[in-house]
Amino acid sequence: MTGNERRLLLRRMRTPAITFVVLLLLLCSNVVLGATLPFRGAYIVEAVITACMVLTVLLVSMEIVHEPPLIRLFSAVGFFWVTIMFGMTLVDYLSR
Amino acid sequence: MSPSDAVLRDPGTPRITIDRPADYLHAEHTLRSWFFTTDHKRIALLYLASITGFFVLGAVAAGLIRLSLLVPNGQIFTNDTYNKLFTMHGVIMIWFFLIPSIPATFGNFLIPLMIGAKDLAFPKLNLLSWYIFMGGSLFAVVVLIVGGVDTGWTFYAPFSTTYSNTYVIPALLGVIVVGFSSILTGLNFVVTIHKMRCPGMTWFRMPIFVWTHYAVSLIFLLGTPVITMALILLVMERAFHIGVFDPRLGGDPVLFEHLFWFYSHPAVYIMVLPGMGVITELVAAFSQKRVFGYKFVAYASIGLASITFLVWGHHMFVNGQSQLASTVFSFLSFAVAVPSAVKVYNWTATIHKGAIRLDTPMLYAMGYIGLFVLGGLTGLFLATLAVDAHLHDTYFVVAHFHYIMVGGTMLAFLGGLHYWWPKFTGRMYPEAWGRVGAFLIFIGFNVTFFPQFILGYLGMPRRYHEYPPEFQLLNVLSSAGSTILAVGYLFPMVYLIWSLWFGKRAPANPWQAKGLEWTTTSPPPPHNFLRTPVVDYEPYDYAIKAREVG
Amino acid sequence: MADAAGSVAEPVGLELAEQFSSKDQQREAATLGMWAWLLTELLLFAGLFLCALVLRILYPASVTLATTHLKFWIGATNTAVLICSSFTMSGAIVTSRLGFRRLMLGCMLATAGLGSIFLLLKGFEYYQDYNEHMMPFLNMPYLLEKDTSSRLFVDVYYVTTGLHGLHLITGVSILLWLTWQASQPRFLEFHQNRIEVYGLYWHFIDLIWIIVFPVLYVLNR
């Protein structure tokens, strides 16, 4: 591998490497919270951390930020539809 | 003179037959070339043959049901056999006939033609769809006929999971497999419509048929996985007693119903939307007039595909879901009627002051509009909480959905089949027989199903193989109607096959209709167009416009 | 092919399929097609997440009891394993774009290896569950029998992780087959976007597990 190629590779691998570290850190936070349960509302923080991990994978690893609007719309629609399914079912279960 | 007339008289089609390249039907003749084809047109015909076979099976089951209901004491078949018959009828007709009918036949054949593409985005995936469909459906049909399932097509827990002694798990596995065929077809259509349009074919120059199939494909993608999960959980429940749907273990049968109807309500719009696309094409062509309110109709299609996901609880008003949930679902069910109504008004306005020709496809389209309105309005009755408390699980519901599915979708299917038959096969069907068949079907259908509205209103429950003797007259009338309907169906089955050898050869555009599919030969060449079309005119640009007349 | 300066870069490109009119169209269609497929996979697992949520609403105490008997640390390790595999998959994509075939193959094999480690750990976890009588769907004594509703959540745990495991087995198999394809000469010249499209699928398997782990093992403690 030439010197140029090595530099190019390292430059291109920077984003995946940072993402990797960020995901592991977020995971560690969740694990620590789950193992120690320091306060009553810990699950809210855990849920937020999970959402951050999901967004990181979607936006960075799956490169949605670089994709055209159509792809972004498709990925958003999926989660939105899950919200519909959850929301309307919960209307039943939370009001029984 | 309209801008598209120049294209429709395009000299790209060589006049001399000897020089003409073989069309897709005659390019190759081997069995291998059919069963290993990746040509969307041949795959469409493979689907057409299979769904027709399933239709016949489902219709036989229906005939036996109507036979059984001739007598009130249910002595023609045993209770168990009757339950197996209506389950077979529902499963086959819904999953193996209606859902694939228009999308997998007409959609597959026409979408690439209508947008000026050579094929779908993923032709091999298209063939795989058909094989998955055949594998799952044949397996399920064998299970239904040889073994039998008595749960109804809705497979409600806990009967299906705990108390039924029939072949529930194999049937569920067959249906789960078939679901993947829908998902792959929907995926193919979505990508094709987004990415494969020819130069100049913008979204608002596409035929409404393509818009409705895009909407249907969204439903395929977003809804089908949820019922896949519901049925997987049902299999787990029956095999391993996991408990989520079993009240004895703390589970909730209504949870199954939420997961089931989240798909199955949009499924009825899968059955309705493509028919609406067909009707729009028929109405425009046989009034020789542009679609009134084209953009409204296009947006209404997407609107229907979206709002349909918000109303599933109206199947569960009396099943134990909360009052608040029922109210919310009822309100939204009224809302979902609006886009359908928009389309009906637009069809009517399109026909108004058009140059109307009452050929067979138009007869089916007119029948569709009337029967769909009746079916749709009765749906509103059922969306009303207090009324539904009385009508739920009665023949009123049965009549309502048959008006939409048979009076609606089936008529659209037959209308489209006649309209595009010249394009698919290169032959014309015999017009006089076509009209006789359409009338017989219309009359037979109404005699079969209108009495069922009355029966339901009077309180006759559905899925019962015996009933109070005072209902016998109406039941006999309904069964008599079903024989007329059966004869009506036989007409196209016979004369369409006859036309393959003896029908008049069809020109490229026998209906003087607009649309890219009519700019190529009948039947089309294997890659659809001799030259890639370029579009620079509006859709449906017939010479007559609403403003110009009168 | 190495030239005198030691370059490892190979030509990267795409072979135009019959139905498409341009390579860009083909690439975009493949990406859109994969996203449409991932949409369906999300909706599939969503049904299970809904079950978990409903059970939480109906039987909060039973769900907490069931969660605390799941193998938290194996689950956490597995999550880390999949995150590592996502990193190696990203490496495979980057190297495929640059034309570094051998590095790419290494990344793909590493990804498959990490996926297999996940499956091994999962199998070990199931084995431990079996030994501790945490399999209520078998006709065997069940550890938490006194709390009858707890078995519902435990059963949902099995269906969810089982389905995810099936996806992972399929994913690893396809990845190994793709690796074999990619080891043939001139693969990157004709089929580079297969790596990209497959990478989306692999990241999605990781994403689903990133949701599964908290939902089943963490949030309900």
Short mmCIF file of N, CA, C and O in Angstrom, two decimals, chain B residues 287-387:
data_model
loop_
_atom_site.label_atom_id
_atom_site.label_comp_id
_atom_site.label_asym_id
_atom_site.label_seq_id
_atom_site.Cartn_x
_atom_site.Cartn_y
_atom_site.Cartn_z
N SER B 287 -64.92 8.05 -21.92
CA SER B 287 -65.58 9.34 -22.07
C SER B 287 -64.74 10.23 -22.96
O SER B 287 -65.15 11.36 -23.26
N GLN B 288 -63.56 9.71 -23.35
CA GLN B 288 -62.64 10.49 -24.19
C GLN B 288 -62.41 11.88 -23.60
O GLN B 288 -62.42 12.90 -24.29
N LYS B 289 -62.20 11.91 -22.29
CA LYS B 289 -62.13 13.17 -21.58
C LYS B 289 -61.06 13.07 -20.50
O LYS B 289 -60.84 12.02 -19.92
N ARG B 290 -60.40 14.20 -20.21
CA ARG B 290 -59.35 14.13 -19.21
C ARG B 290 -59.95 13.96 -17.83
O ARG B 290 -61.08 14.36 -17.58
N VAL B 291 -59.17 13.36 -16.94
CA VAL B 291 -59.65 13.10 -15.59
C VAL B 291 -59.91 14.42 -14.88
O VAL B 291 -59.03 15.27 -14.78
N PHE B 292 -61.13 14.60 -14.37
CA PHE B 292 -61.47 15.82 -13.66
C PHE B 292 -60.73 15.83 -12.34
O PHE B 292 -60.76 14.88 -11.58
N GLY B 293 -60.04 16.93 -12.06
CA GLY B 293 -59.37 17.03 -10.77
C GLY B 293 -58.25 16.01 -10.60
O GLY B 293 -58.13 15.38 -9.55
N TYR B 294 -57.42 15.88 -11.62
CA TYR B 294 -56.35 14.88 -11.62
C TYR B 294 -55.52 14.93 -10.34
O TYR B 294 -55.28 13.90 -9.70
N LYS B 295 -55.12 16.13 -9.94
CA LYS B 295 -54.24 16.21 -8.76
C LYS B 295 -54.97 15.78 -7.50
O LYS B 295 -54.38 15.16 -6.62
N PHE B 296 -56.27 16.12 -7.42
CA PHE B 296 -57.03 15.69 -6.26
C PHE B 296 -57.10 14.17 -6.19
O PHE B 296 -57.00 13.58 -5.11
N VAL B 297 -57.30 13.56 -7.36
CA VAL B 297 -57.38 12.10 -7.37
C VAL B 297 -56.04 11.49 -6.99
O VAL B 297 -55.96 10.51 -6.23
N ALA B 298 -54.94 12.08 -7.48
CA ALA B 298 -53.62 11.57 -7.14
C ALA B 298 -53.36 11.69 -5.64
O ALA B 298 -52.94 10.74 -4.98
N TYR B 299 -53.63 12.89 -5.08
CA TYR B 299 -53.41 13.07 -3.65
C TYR B 299 -54.35 12.21 -2.83
O TYR B 299 -53.98 11.72 -1.76
N ALA B 300 -55.59 12.03 -3.32
CA ALA B 300 -56.54 11.19 -2.58
C ALA B 300 -56.02 9.75 -2.48
O ALA B 300 -56.25 9.08 -1.48
N SER B 301 -55.31 9.29 -3.50
CA SER B 301 -54.77 7.93 -3.44
C SER B 301 -53.76 7.82 -2.31
O SER B 301 -53.78 6.87 -1.52
N ILE B 302 -52.85 8.79 -2.22
CA ILE B 302 -51.86 8.76 -1.14
C ILE B 302 -52.56 8.97 0.20
O ILE B 302 -52.22 8.33 1.21
N GLY B 303 -53.56 9.85 0.20
CA GLY B 303 -54.32 10.09 1.43
C GLY B 303 -54.99 8.83 1.93
O GLY B 303 -54.94 8.50 3.12
N LEU B 304 -55.59 8.08 1.02
CA LEU B 304 -56.23 6.83 1.41
C LEU B 304 -55.21 5.87 2.01
O LEU B 304 -55.45 5.25 3.04
N ALA B 305 -54.04 5.76 1.36
CA ALA B 305 -53.04 4.82 1.83
C ALA B 305 -52.51 5.20 3.20
O ALA B 305 -52.03 4.36 3.94
N SER B 306 -52.59 6.49 3.54
CA SER B 306 -52.11 6.92 4.85
C SER B 306 -53.19 6.78 5.92
O SER B 306 -52.97 6.15 6.95
N ILE B 307 -54.37 7.35 5.64
CA ILE B 307 -55.41 7.35 6.66
C ILE B 307 -55.90 5.93 6.95
O ILE B 307 -56.34 5.63 8.07
N THR B 308 -55.79 5.06 5.97
CA THR B 308 -56.26 3.70 6.19
C THR B 308 -55.56 3.02 7.35
O THR B 308 -56.08 2.07 7.94
N PHE B 309 -54.35 3.49 7.71
CA PHE B 309 -53.64 2.87 8.82
C PHE B 309 -54.14 3.36 10.17
O PHE B 309 -53.65 2.89 11.20
N LEU B 310 -55.10 4.30 10.18
CA LEU B 310 -55.53 4.88 11.44
C LEU B 310 -56.89 4.37 11.90
O LEU B 310 -57.40 4.85 12.90
N VAL B 311 -57.47 3.44 11.16
CA VAL B 311 -58.87 3.12 11.43
C VAL B 311 -59.14 1.68 11.84
O VAL B 311 -60.29 1.28 12.00
N TRP B 312 -58.08 0.88 12.05
CA TRP B 312 -58.30 -0.57 12.17
C TRP B 312 -59.21 -0.98 13.32
O TRP B 312 -59.84 -2.02 13.28
N GLY B 313 -59.29 -0.16 14.35
CA GLY B 313 -60.10 -0.53 15.51
C GLY B 313 -61.58 -0.63 15.23
O GLY B 313 -62.34 -1.12 16.07
N HIS B 314 -62.03 -0.19 14.03
CA HIS B 314 -63.46 -0.28 13.79
C HIS B 314 -63.90 -1.73 13.56
O HIS B 314 -65.07 -2.02 13.49
N HIS B 315 -62.95 -2.64 13.46
CA HIS B 315 -63.29 -4.06 13.41
C HIS B 315 -63.44 -4.62 14.82
O HIS B 315 -63.78 -5.78 14.98
N MET B 316 -63.13 -3.80 15.84
CA MET B 316 -63.04 -4.32 17.19
C MET B 316 -63.93 -3.56 18.16
O MET B 316 -63.69 -3.59 19.37
N PHE B 317 -64.94 -2.88 17.65
CA PHE B 317 -65.77 -2.06 18.53
C PHE B 317 -66.37 -2.87 19.67
O PHE B 317 -66.50 -2.38 20.78
N VAL B 318 -66.80 -4.11 19.37
CA VAL B 318 -67.50 -4.87 20.40
C VAL B 318 -66.62 -5.95 21.01
O VAL B 318 -67.11 -6.83 21.71
N ASN B 319 -65.30 -5.89 20.74
CA ASN B 319 -64.45 -6.99 21.20
C ASN B 319 -63.71 -6.73 22.49
O ASN B 319 -62.89 -7.54 22.90
N GLY B 320 -63.95 -5.59 23.12
CA GLY B 320 -63.31 -5.39 24.42
C GLY B 320 -62.29 -4.27 24.45
O GLY B 320 -61.67 -4.04 25.48
N GLN B 321 -62.10 -3.55 23.34
CA GLN B 321 -61.19 -2.42 23.43
C GLN B 321 -61.92 -1.28 24.13
O GLN B 321 -63.13 -1.30 24.28
N SER B 322 -61.16 -0.29 24.59
CA SER B 322 -61.77 0.73 25.44
C SER B 322 -62.72 1.61 24.65
O SER B 322 -62.63 1.73 23.43
N GLN B 323 -63.62 2.24 25.39
CA GLN B 323 -64.60 3.15 24.78
C GLN B 323 -63.92 4.29 24.05
O GLN B 323 -64.31 4.69 22.95
N LEU B 324 -62.87 4.82 24.67
CA LEU B 324 -62.16 5.95 24.07
C LEU B 324 -61.56 5.53 22.74
O LEU B 324 -61.68 6.23 21.73
N ALA B 325 -60.91 4.37 22.74
CA ALA B 325 -60.29 3.88 21.49
C ALA B 325 -61.35 3.72 20.42
O ALA B 325 -61.15 4.10 19.26
N SER B 326 -62.49 3.13 20.80
CA SER B 326 -63.57 2.94 19.81
C SER B 326 -64.02 4.27 19.24
O SER B 326 -64.24 4.39 18.03
N THR B 327 -64.15 5.26 20.10
CA THR B 327 -64.61 6.57 19.61
C THR B 327 -63.61 7.17 18.63
O THR B 327 -63.99 7.69 17.58
N VAL B 328 -62.34 7.10 18.99
CA VAL B 328 -61.30 7.65 18.11
C VAL B 328 -61.31 6.94 16.76
O VAL B 328 -61.29 7.57 15.70
N PHE B 329 -61.36 5.61 16.80
CA PHE B 329 -61.36 4.85 15.55
C PHE B 329 -62.62 5.13 14.73
O PHE B 329 -62.56 5.18 13.49
N SER B 330 -63.75 5.32 15.40
CA SER B 330 -64.97 5.60 14.66
C SER B 330 -64.86 6.93 13.93
O SER B 330 -65.18 7.04 12.74
N PHE B 331 -64.36 7.95 14.65
CA PHE B 331 -64.22 9.26 14.03
C PHE B 331 -63.30 9.20 12.81
O PHE B 331 -63.60 9.73 11.74
N LEU B 332 -62.16 8.51 12.98
CA LEU B 332 -61.20 8.42 11.87
C LEU B 332 -61.77 7.61 10.71
O LEU B 332 -61.44 7.87 9.54
N SER B 333 -62.64 6.65 11.00
CA SER B 333 -63.24 5.86 9.92
C SER B 333 -64.15 6.73 9.06
O SER B 333 -64.30 6.48 7.87
N PHE B 334 -64.79 7.73 9.67
CA PHE B 334 -65.56 8.67 8.86
C PHE B 334 -64.62 9.47 7.97
O PHE B 334 -64.89 9.73 6.81
N ALA B 335 -63.46 9.84 8.55
CA ALA B 335 -62.51 10.65 7.78
C ALA B 335 -61.99 9.91 6.56
O ALA B 335 -61.78 10.49 5.50
N VAL B 336 -61.78 8.59 6.69
CA VAL B 336 -61.20 7.84 5.58
C VAL B 336 -62.15 7.74 4.40
O VAL B 336 -61.75 7.46 3.27
N ALA B 337 -63.44 8.00 4.64
CA ALA B 337 -64.39 7.96 3.54
C ALA B 337 -64.21 9.14 2.59
O ALA B 337 -64.59 9.07 1.42
N VAL B 338 -63.60 10.21 3.10
CA VAL B 338 -63.51 11.44 2.30
C VAL B 338 -62.69 11.26 1.02
O VAL B 338 -63.19 11.59 -0.07
N PRO B 339 -61.47 10.73 1.08
CA PRO B 339 -60.74 10.56 -0.18
C PRO B 339 -61.45 9.64 -1.17
O PRO B 339 -61.37 9.87 -2.39
N SER B 340 -62.12 8.61 -0.68
CA SER B 340 -62.87 7.75 -1.60
C SER B 340 -63.97 8.53 -2.28
O SER B 340 -64.20 8.40 -3.48
N ALA B 341 -64.64 9.38 -1.49
CA ALA B 341 -65.73 10.17 -2.07
C ALA B 341 -65.18 11.14 -3.10
O ALA B 341 -65.78 11.36 -4.16
N VAL B 342 -64.01 11.71 -2.82
CA VAL B 342 -63.38 12.63 -3.77
C VAL B 342 -63.23 11.93 -5.12
O VAL B 342 -63.55 12.48 -6.18
N LYS B 343 -62.77 10.68 -5.07
CA LYS B 343 -62.58 9.96 -6.33
C LYS B 343 -63.90 9.72 -7.04
O LYS B 343 -63.98 9.87 -8.27
N VAL B 344 -64.93 9.34 -6.29
CA VAL B 344 -66.22 9.06 -6.94
C VAL B 344 -66.74 10.31 -7.62
O VAL B 344 -67.19 10.28 -8.77
N TYR B 345 -66.65 11.46 -6.93
CA TYR B 345 -67.11 12.70 -7.56
C TYR B 345 -66.29 13.02 -8.80
O TYR B 345 -66.81 13.48 -9.81
N ASN B 346 -64.98 12.76 -8.72
CA ASN B 346 -64.15 13.08 -9.88
C ASN B 346 -64.44 12.18 -11.06
O ASN B 346 -64.41 12.62 -12.21
N TRP B 347 -64.74 10.89 -10.79
CA TRP B 347 -65.12 10.02 -11.92
C TRP B 347 -66.40 10.53 -12.58
O TRP B 347 -66.50 10.60 -13.80
N THR B 348 -67.35 10.86 -11.73
CA THR B 348 -68.63 11.33 -12.26
C THR B 348 -68.42 12.60 -13.08
O THR B 348 -68.97 12.74 -14.19
N ALA B 349 -67.61 13.51 -12.56
CA ALA B 349 -67.36 14.75 -13.30
C ALA B 349 -66.60 14.48 -14.58
O ALA B 349 -66.76 15.20 -15.58
N THR B 350 -65.77 13.46 -14.61
CA THR B 350 -65.06 13.11 -15.83
C THR B 350 -66.02 12.61 -16.90
O THR B 350 -65.91 12.97 -18.07
N ILE B 351 -66.97 11.79 -16.48
CA ILE B 351 -67.92 11.21 -17.44
C ILE B 351 -68.86 12.29 -17.98
O ILE B 351 -69.25 12.27 -19.16
N HIS B 352 -69.19 13.24 -17.10
CA HIS B 352 -70.17 14.27 -17.45
C HIS B 352 -69.80 14.98 -18.75
O HIS B 352 -68.71 15.53 -18.88
N LYS B 353 -70.71 14.95 -19.71
CA LYS B 353 -70.52 15.59 -21.01
C LYS B 353 -69.31 15.05 -21.77
O LYS B 353 -68.72 15.75 -22.59
N GLY B 354 -68.99 13.82 -21.50
CA GLY B 354 -67.94 13.19 -22.30
C GLY B 354 -68.55 12.49 -23.51
O GLY B 354 -69.76 12.38 -23.63
N ALA B 355 -67.69 12.01 -24.40
CA ALA B 355 -68.18 11.23 -25.55
C ALA B 355 -68.23 9.79 -25.12
O ALA B 355 -67.31 9.00 -25.37
N ILE B 356 -69.33 9.41 -24.48
CA ILE B 356 -69.41 8.13 -23.78
C ILE B 356 -69.67 6.98 -24.75
O ILE B 356 -70.55 7.08 -25.61
N ARG B 357 -68.87 5.92 -24.60
CA ARG B 357 -69.12 4.68 -25.34
C ARG B 357 -69.35 3.59 -24.33
O ARG B 357 -68.53 3.39 -23.43
N LEU B 358 -70.45 2.86 -24.49
CA LEU B 358 -70.78 1.83 -23.49
C LEU B 358 -70.26 0.47 -23.89
O LEU B 358 -70.99 -0.51 -23.92
N ASP B 359 -68.95 0.41 -24.18
CA ASP B 359 -68.36 -0.90 -24.41
C ASP B 359 -68.23 -1.63 -23.09
O ASP B 359 -68.38 -1.05 -22.01
N THR B 360 -67.88 -2.92 -23.18
CA THR B 360 -67.85 -3.76 -21.97
C THR B 360 -67.05 -3.16 -20.83
O THR B 360 -67.54 -3.13 -19.69
N PRO B 361 -65.83 -2.65 -21.07
CA PRO B 361 -65.11 -2.11 -19.92
C PRO B 361 -65.86 -0.97 -19.25
O PRO B 361 -65.83 -0.84 -18.02
N MET B 362 -66.54 -0.14 -20.04
CA MET B 362 -67.27 0.98 -19.46
C MET B 362 -68.48 0.49 -18.69
O MET B 362 -68.82 1.06 -17.65
N LEU B 363 -69.10 -0.60 -19.15
CA LEU B 363 -70.21 -1.16 -18.39
C LEU B 363 -69.74 -1.59 -17.01
O LEU B 363 -70.38 -1.32 -15.99
N TYR B 364 -68.59 -2.24 -16.97
CA TYR B 364 -68.04 -2.65 -15.68
C TYR B 364 -67.72 -1.42 -14.82
O TYR B 364 -67.94 -1.41 -13.61
N ALA B 365 -67.18 -0.38 -15.45
CA ALA B 365 -66.83 0.81 -14.69
C ALA B 365 -68.07 1.47 -14.09
O ALA B 365 -68.08 1.88 -12.93
N MET B 366 -69.13 1.57 -14.87
CA MET B 366 -70.37 2.17 -14.36
C MET B 366 -70.92 1.32 -13.22
O MET B 366 -71.36 1.84 -12.19
N GLY B 367 -70.89 0.01 -13.41
CA GLY B 367 -71.35 -0.87 -12.34
C GLY B 367 -70.53 -0.66 -11.08
O GLY B 367 -71.05 -0.57 -9.96
N TYR B 368 -69.22 -0.53 -11.28
CA TYR B 368 -68.33 -0.31 -10.14
C TYR B 368 -68.72 0.92 -9.36
O TYR B 368 -68.85 0.88 -8.12
N ILE B 369 -68.93 2.04 -10.06
CA ILE B 369 -69.18 3.30 -9.36
C ILE B 369 -70.43 3.17 -8.49
O ILE B 369 -70.43 3.53 -7.31
N GLY B 370 -71.50 2.62 -9.07
CA GLY B 370 -72.72 2.48 -8.28
C GLY B 370 -72.55 1.55 -7.10
O GLY B 370 -72.92 1.88 -5.97
N LEU B 371 -71.98 0.38 -7.35
CA LEU B 371 -71.89 -0.61 -6.28
C LEU B 371 -70.88 -0.19 -5.22
O LEU B 371 -71.06 -0.45 -4.03
N PHE B 372 -69.80 0.48 -5.65
CA PHE B 372 -68.82 0.94 -4.68
C PHE B 372 -69.43 1.99 -3.75
O PHE B 372 -69.16 2.00 -2.54
N VAL B 373 -70.26 2.87 -4.31
CA VAL B 373 -70.91 3.88 -3.47
C VAL B 373 -71.80 3.21 -2.43
O VAL B 373 -71.78 3.56 -1.24
N LEU B 374 -72.57 2.21 -2.87
CA LEU B 374 -73.44 1.50 -1.93
C LEU B 374 -72.61 0.83 -0.84
O LEU B 374 -72.91 0.93 0.36
N GLY B 375 -71.56 0.14 -1.26
CA GLY B 375 -70.72 -0.53 -0.27
C GLY B 375 -70.05 0.44 0.67
O GLY B 375 -69.98 0.22 1.87
N GLY B 376 -69.58 1.55 0.12
CA GLY B 376 -68.90 2.53 0.94
C GLY B 376 -69.82 3.19 1.95
O GLY B 376 -69.47 3.38 3.12
N LEU B 377 -71.04 3.54 1.52
CA LEU B 377 -71.99 4.16 2.45
C LEU B 377 -72.36 3.21 3.57
O LEU B 377 -72.43 3.60 4.74
N THR B 378 -72.56 1.92 3.23
CA THR B 378 -72.89 0.98 4.30
C THR B 378 -71.71 0.82 5.25
O THR B 378 -71.88 0.49 6.43
N GLY B 379 -70.50 1.09 4.76
CA GLY B 379 -69.36 1.09 5.67
C GLY B 379 -69.47 2.18 6.71
O GLY B 379 -69.07 2.00 7.86
N LEU B 380 -70.04 3.31 6.31
CA LEU B 380 -70.23 4.39 7.27
C LEU B 380 -71.23 4.01 8.35
O LEU B 380 -71.08 4.36 9.52
N PHE B 381 -72.28 3.27 7.95
CA PHE B 381 -73.21 2.78 8.98
C PHE B 381 -72.45 1.97 10.02
O PHE B 381 -72.64 2.08 11.22
N LEU B 382 -71.55 1.10 9.50
CA LEU B 382 -70.82 0.21 10.40
C LEU B 382 -69.80 0.97 11.23
O LEU B 382 -69.40 0.53 12.30
N ALA B 383 -69.36 2.14 10.74
CA ALA B 383 -68.40 2.93 11.50
C ALA B 383 -69.05 3.66 12.66
O ALA B 383 -68.37 4.20 13.53
N THR B 384 -70.38 3.68 12.63
CA THR B 384 -71.13 4.36 13.70
C THR B 384 -71.27 3.40 14.87
O THR B 384 -71.84 2.32 14.73
N LEU B 385 -70.76 3.81 16.04
CA LEU B 385 -70.65 2.87 17.16
C LEU B 385 -71.97 2.21 17.52
O LEU B 385 -72.06 0.99 17.67
N ALA B 386 -73.02 3.01 17.69
CA ALA B 386 -74.27 2.44 18.17
C ALA B 386 -74.87 1.47 17.15
O ALA B 386 -75.40 0.42 17.51
N VAL B 387 -74.77 1.82 15.88
CA VAL B 387 -75.31 0.94 14.85
C VAL B 387 -74.49 -0.34 14.76
O VAL B 387 -75.02 -1.44 14.60
#
